[in-house]
Short mmCIF file of C-alpha atoms in Angstrom, two decimals:
data_model
loop_
_atom_site.label_atom_id
_atom_site.label_comp_id
_atom_site.label_asym_id
_atom_site.label_seq_id
_atom_site.Cartn_x
_atom_site.Cartn_y
_atom_site.Cartn_z
CA MET A 1 -10.48 -3.45 2.80
CA MET A 2 -13.91 -4.82 3.62
CA ASP A 3 -14.86 -8.30 5.49
CA VAL A 4 -18.16 -10.18 4.20
CA ASN A 5 -20.40 -11.20 6.31
CA ARG A 6 -22.05 -14.25 5.21
CA GLU A 7 -25.78 -15.14 5.93
CA THR A 8 -26.99 -18.93 4.61
CA HIS A 9 -30.79 -19.60 4.26
CA ASN A 10 -31.57 -22.91 3.57
CA ARG A 11 -34.42 -24.90 2.58
CA GLU A 12 -36.35 -27.03 5.10
CA THR A 13 -38.69 -29.39 5.14
CA GLN A 14 -42.31 -28.26 6.37
CA LYS A 15 -43.80 -29.71 9.56
CA PRO A 16 -46.66 -32.54 8.89
CA ASN A 17 -49.20 -29.95 10.03
CA THR A 18 -48.39 -27.23 7.54
CA ALA A 19 -50.35 -26.47 4.40
CA VAL A 20 -47.50 -26.27 2.32
CA SER A 21 -47.26 -28.87 -0.68
CA ASP A 22 -44.01 -31.24 -0.57
CA THR A 23 -43.19 -30.11 -3.97
CA TRP A 24 -42.18 -26.25 -2.30
CA PRO A 25 -39.12 -26.76 0.26
CA ALA A 26 -39.27 -23.57 2.77
CA ASN A 27 -36.58 -21.14 3.66
CA ASP A 28 -35.32 -21.07 7.28
CA ASN A 29 -38.16 -18.42 7.80
CA GLN A 30 -40.80 -21.09 7.46
CA ARG A 31 -43.11 -19.17 5.48
CA GLN A 32 -44.76 -20.83 2.48
CA PRO A 33 -43.26 -19.54 -1.08
CA LEU A 34 -45.14 -16.90 -2.71
CA SER A 35 -44.89 -18.33 -6.20
CA PHE A 36 -47.95 -20.00 -7.47
CA GLY A 37 -46.12 -22.43 -9.86
CA ARG A 38 -43.09 -24.55 -9.67
CA SER A 39 -39.59 -22.75 -9.61
CA VAL A 40 -38.07 -22.26 -12.80
CA PHE A 41 -34.76 -23.35 -11.21
CA PRO A 42 -33.37 -26.64 -10.59
CA GLU A 43 -33.86 -28.90 -7.19
CA GLY A 44 -30.50 -28.09 -5.44
CA ALA A 45 -29.57 -24.68 -6.81
CA VAL A 46 -27.98 -22.51 -4.29
CA ALA A 47 -28.26 -18.69 -4.84
CA ARG A 48 -25.55 -15.99 -3.58
CA ILE A 49 -26.85 -12.57 -3.43
CA PHE A 50 -24.30 -9.65 -2.80
CA LYS A 51 -23.48 -6.22 -3.72
CA PRO A 52 -20.95 -5.99 -6.73
CA SER A 53 -17.71 -4.02 -6.12
CA ARG A 54 -16.11 -1.42 -8.31
CA SER A 55 -13.86 -3.19 -10.69
CA VAL A 56 -9.89 -2.55 -10.10
CA MET A 57 -9.53 -2.11 -13.58
CA THR A 58 -11.72 1.21 -13.82
CA SER A 59 -12.51 4.26 -11.78
CA GLY A 60 -16.29 3.97 -13.06
CA THR A 61 -19.00 2.85 -10.64
CA PRO A 62 -21.70 1.10 -13.02
CA ARG A 63 -23.31 -1.79 -11.89
CA THR A 64 -22.24 -1.23 -8.13
CA LYS A 65 -25.40 0.48 -6.88
CA GLY A 66 -27.57 -2.55 -6.61
CA TRP A 67 -27.37 -6.12 -5.67
CA GLN A 68 -26.80 -9.33 -7.88
CA LEU A 69 -28.11 -12.93 -7.59
CA VAL A 70 -25.81 -15.53 -9.06
CA PHE A 71 -25.90 -19.37 -8.60
CA GLU A 72 -23.28 -21.56 -6.89
CA ARG A 73 -21.72 -24.13 -9.33
CA ARG A 74 -23.30 -27.47 -9.01
CA SER A 75 -20.52 -29.35 -10.88
CA ALA A 76 -16.70 -28.99 -11.47
CA PRO A 77 -15.62 -27.42 -14.53
CA PHE A 78 -13.78 -29.66 -17.23
CA ILE A 79 -11.00 -29.18 -20.03
CA GLU A 80 -12.27 -29.76 -23.17
CA PRO A 81 -9.98 -32.42 -24.74
CA LEU A 82 -9.59 -31.27 -28.22
CA MET A 83 -9.44 -27.67 -27.82
CA GLY A 84 -8.55 -27.21 -24.31
CA TYR A 85 -11.22 -25.26 -23.27
CA THR A 86 -12.84 -24.87 -19.91
CA GLY A 87 -16.44 -26.53 -20.11
CA SER A 88 -19.15 -27.66 -17.78
CA THR A 89 -22.32 -29.14 -17.96
CA ASP A 90 -23.86 -26.65 -15.32
CA THR A 91 -25.11 -23.60 -17.54
CA LEU A 92 -26.98 -22.08 -14.13
CA PRO A 93 -23.65 -20.10 -13.01
CA GLN A 94 -24.31 -18.03 -16.32
CA VAL A 95 -27.39 -16.54 -14.57
CA GLU A 96 -26.89 -13.24 -13.18
CA LEU A 97 -29.94 -11.18 -12.13
CA GLU A 98 -29.98 -7.85 -10.90
CA PHE A 99 -32.36 -6.11 -8.16
CA PRO A 100 -32.24 -2.55 -6.91
CA THR A 101 -32.15 -3.39 -3.10
CA LEU A 102 -31.23 -6.43 -1.03
CA GLU A 103 -34.62 -6.60 0.00
CA SER A 104 -36.15 -7.37 -3.78
CA ALA A 105 -33.42 -9.79 -4.32
CA ILE A 106 -34.21 -11.97 -1.09
CA ARG A 107 -37.96 -11.71 -2.23
CA TYR A 108 -37.09 -13.08 -5.43
CA ALA A 109 -35.10 -16.16 -3.96
CA GLU A 110 -38.19 -16.83 -1.38
CA ARG A 111 -40.73 -16.71 -4.05
CA GLN A 112 -38.66 -19.27 -5.83
CA GLY A 113 -37.76 -21.18 -2.90
CA LEU A 114 -34.13 -21.01 -3.46
CA THR A 115 -31.62 -21.61 -0.50
CA TYR A 116 -29.37 -18.25 -0.74
CA ARG A 117 -26.89 -16.85 0.63
CA VAL A 118 -26.40 -13.03 1.35
CA GLN A 119 -22.89 -11.66 1.24
CA ARG A 120 -22.81 -8.21 3.26
CA ARG A 121 -19.51 -6.08 3.06
CA VAL A 122 -18.93 -5.03 6.44
CA ASN A 123 -16.85 -1.82 6.87
CA LYS A 124 -13.68 -2.12 9.09
CA PRO A 125 -12.76 0.49 11.39
CA ALA A 126 -10.55 2.90 10.34
CA ALA A 127 -7.02 2.27 11.55
CA LYS A 128 -5.55 5.05 13.52
CA GLN A 129 -2.60 6.49 11.36
CA ARG A 130 0.80 6.42 13.14
CA THR A 131 3.03 9.51 12.94
CA ARG A 132 6.57 8.29 11.98
CA PRO A 133 8.80 10.43 13.60
CA ARG A 134 10.84 12.33 10.61
CA THR A 135 14.45 11.83 10.78
CA TYR A 136 16.76 14.94 9.86
CA ARG A 137 18.64 13.25 7.00
CA PRO A 138 19.03 9.79 5.52
CA HIS A 139 21.83 7.70 6.45
CA ALA A 140 21.31 6.20 3.22
CA PHE A 141 22.37 9.19 1.44
CA SER A 142 25.21 9.51 3.33
CA ASP A 143 26.44 5.97 2.77
CA SER A 144 26.26 6.41 -0.97
CA THR A 145 27.75 9.70 -0.80
CA LEU A 146 30.99 8.23 1.23
CA LEU A 147 31.00 5.42 -1.00
CA ARG A 148 31.12 7.55 -4.25
CA LEU A 149 33.99 9.88 -2.95
CA GLY A 150 35.87 7.01 -1.83
CA LEU A 151 35.27 7.61 1.71
CA ALA A 152 33.58 4.25 2.71
CA ALA A 153 35.72 3.82 5.63
CA ARG A 154 34.42 6.60 7.26
CA GLN A 155 30.73 5.58 7.26
CA GLU A 156 30.67 4.59 10.85
CA SER A 157 31.91 8.25 11.77
CA TYR A 158 29.62 9.69 9.92
CA GLY A 159 26.74 7.56 11.09
CA GLN A 160 27.60 8.53 14.67
CA ALA A 161 27.87 12.24 13.69
CA LEU A 162 24.56 12.33 12.37
CA GLY A 163 23.21 10.52 14.97
CA ALA A 164 24.66 12.99 17.56
CA GLY A 165 21.63 15.39 17.18
CA LEU A 166 24.17 17.97 15.70
CA GLN A 167 21.62 19.16 13.44
CA THR A 168 21.27 22.68 14.78
CA HIS A 169 23.54 24.74 12.25
CA ASP A 170 22.51 26.04 9.03
CA GLY A 171 25.01 25.57 6.70
CA PRO A 172 24.27 28.36 3.77
CA ALA A 173 22.88 30.64 6.49
CA THR A 174 25.94 30.40 8.66
CA TRP A 175 29.28 30.09 6.42
CA PRO A 176 29.49 31.50 3.00
CA SER A 177 31.04 28.20 1.46
CA PRO A 178 31.45 24.75 2.17
CA ALA A 179 34.91 25.48 2.81
CA ASP A 180 34.37 27.64 5.45
CA VAL A 181 33.02 25.03 7.69
CA VAL A 182 36.52 23.17 7.28
CA ARG A 183 38.33 26.13 8.21
CA ASP A 184 36.26 27.08 11.15
CA ARG A 185 38.41 26.10 14.16
CA THR A 186 35.48 26.56 16.75
CA LEU A 187 33.54 23.47 15.32
CA THR A 188 34.40 19.75 16.35
CA LEU A 189 35.06 17.12 13.57
CA GLN A 190 32.00 15.34 14.34
CA ALA A 191 30.28 18.88 14.03
CA LYS A 192 31.82 19.37 10.72
CA ARG A 193 30.98 16.31 9.15
CA THR A 194 27.37 16.73 10.35
CA ILE A 195 26.77 20.32 9.05
CA LEU A 196 28.48 18.98 5.58
CA MET A 197 26.87 15.88 5.02
CA ASN A 198 23.51 17.83 5.97
CA TRP A 199 24.47 20.72 3.31
CA ALA A 200 25.47 17.84 0.92
CA TRP A 201 21.76 16.64 1.23
CA THR A 202 20.12 20.20 0.71
CA GLU A 203 22.20 20.57 -2.33
CA TYR A 204 21.37 17.01 -3.53
CA LEU A 205 17.64 17.91 -3.35
CA ILE A 206 18.09 21.27 -5.29
CA ASP A 207 20.21 19.38 -7.80
CA ARG A 208 17.40 16.86 -8.38
CA ALA A 209 14.66 19.68 -8.56
CA ILE A 210 16.58 21.80 -11.17
CA ASN A 211 16.93 17.98 -13.35
CA GLU A 212 13.11 17.70 -13.15
CA GLY A 213 12.70 21.20 -14.27
CA MET A 214 11.85 23.21 -11.26
CA PRO A 215 14.73 25.46 -10.09
CA GLU A 216 14.98 25.82 -6.46
CA ASN A 217 15.11 29.40 -5.22
CA ASN A 218 16.31 30.22 -8.54
CA ARG A 219 19.89 29.28 -7.80
CA PRO A 220 22.25 26.53 -8.97
CA SER A 221 23.41 23.64 -6.81
CA ARG A 222 26.38 23.30 -5.16
CA LEU A 223 26.61 19.93 -4.30
CA HIS A 224 30.17 19.47 -6.03
CA GLU A 225 31.37 22.38 -3.85
CA VAL A 226 30.30 20.33 -0.79
CA GLU A 227 31.61 17.10 -2.04
CA GLN A 228 34.82 18.92 -2.35
CA ALA A 229 34.59 20.13 0.90
CA LEU A 230 33.88 16.85 2.64
CA LEU A 231 37.18 15.29 0.63
CA ASP A 232 39.39 18.22 2.10
CA LEU A 233 38.06 17.83 5.67
CA GLU A 234 38.85 13.99 5.43
CA ARG A 235 42.08 14.40 3.68
CA ASN A 236 43.09 16.93 6.74
CA VAL A 237 42.27 14.23 9.31
CA GLU A 238 44.35 11.81 7.64
CA ARG A 239 47.18 14.14 7.65
CA ARG A 240 46.52 14.92 11.24
CA ASP A 241 46.76 11.42 11.91
CA LEU A 242 49.59 10.48 10.06
CA GLN A 243 51.41 13.58 11.51
CA PRO A 244 52.86 12.00 14.89
CA THR A 245 54.46 8.86 13.13
CA ILE A 246 56.25 11.47 10.60
CA ASN A 247 57.21 13.19 13.56
CA ARG A 248 58.54 10.14 15.14
CA ASP A 249 60.61 8.83 12.20
CA ALA A 250 61.97 12.07 11.54
CA ALA A 251 63.22 12.14 15.01
#
């Protein structure tokens, strides 16, 4: 985005010892107007000189290489009571003059003895792009998956597992199937949760790519298989938690 630097050049009355006629107000540079007759614009007209920007409605760039001179509105618009149109007694804002350079637009305004404002677009220094650390797996996917599988009560446990940094295991390359992760006795419960949820995320991306017509590695998604392993894992945890109670009741 660009700021606008505005420079205003006002009409000023000349000193008594100057040779400029009172009918010719001068700009702030105190130079005599260059025109040889009266200005074609009314007294009090204020011009605005600017470089047009490209329209946001098109990618084209016509009428953006030169400069334009337009006039400030001298009276407020009004609503026409019969038809509701917006009207005005000031027709000067309808005048739009184009110039190839800023200097030519300024020379014209000074020849006409106009008070004028120059709007320059100032480029802001480009902000340094901040590189955000890439999260390994989105927790939002984990929460939505657990909710869909009826395991919403485990969201906090999976959040802790995913945040523990246990992302060093590559599921498909290490275990033939998600069920093997559940049966692996060398893994902690937290590691199993992390591996299966990361595996589910990978299969979800493959499933989405297939649905969009972009097969991933020419193989079908195993998302359903991973979700079934998640259900089996949590059922085993529930049975393990209930086992002491069952043994106590049996005794």
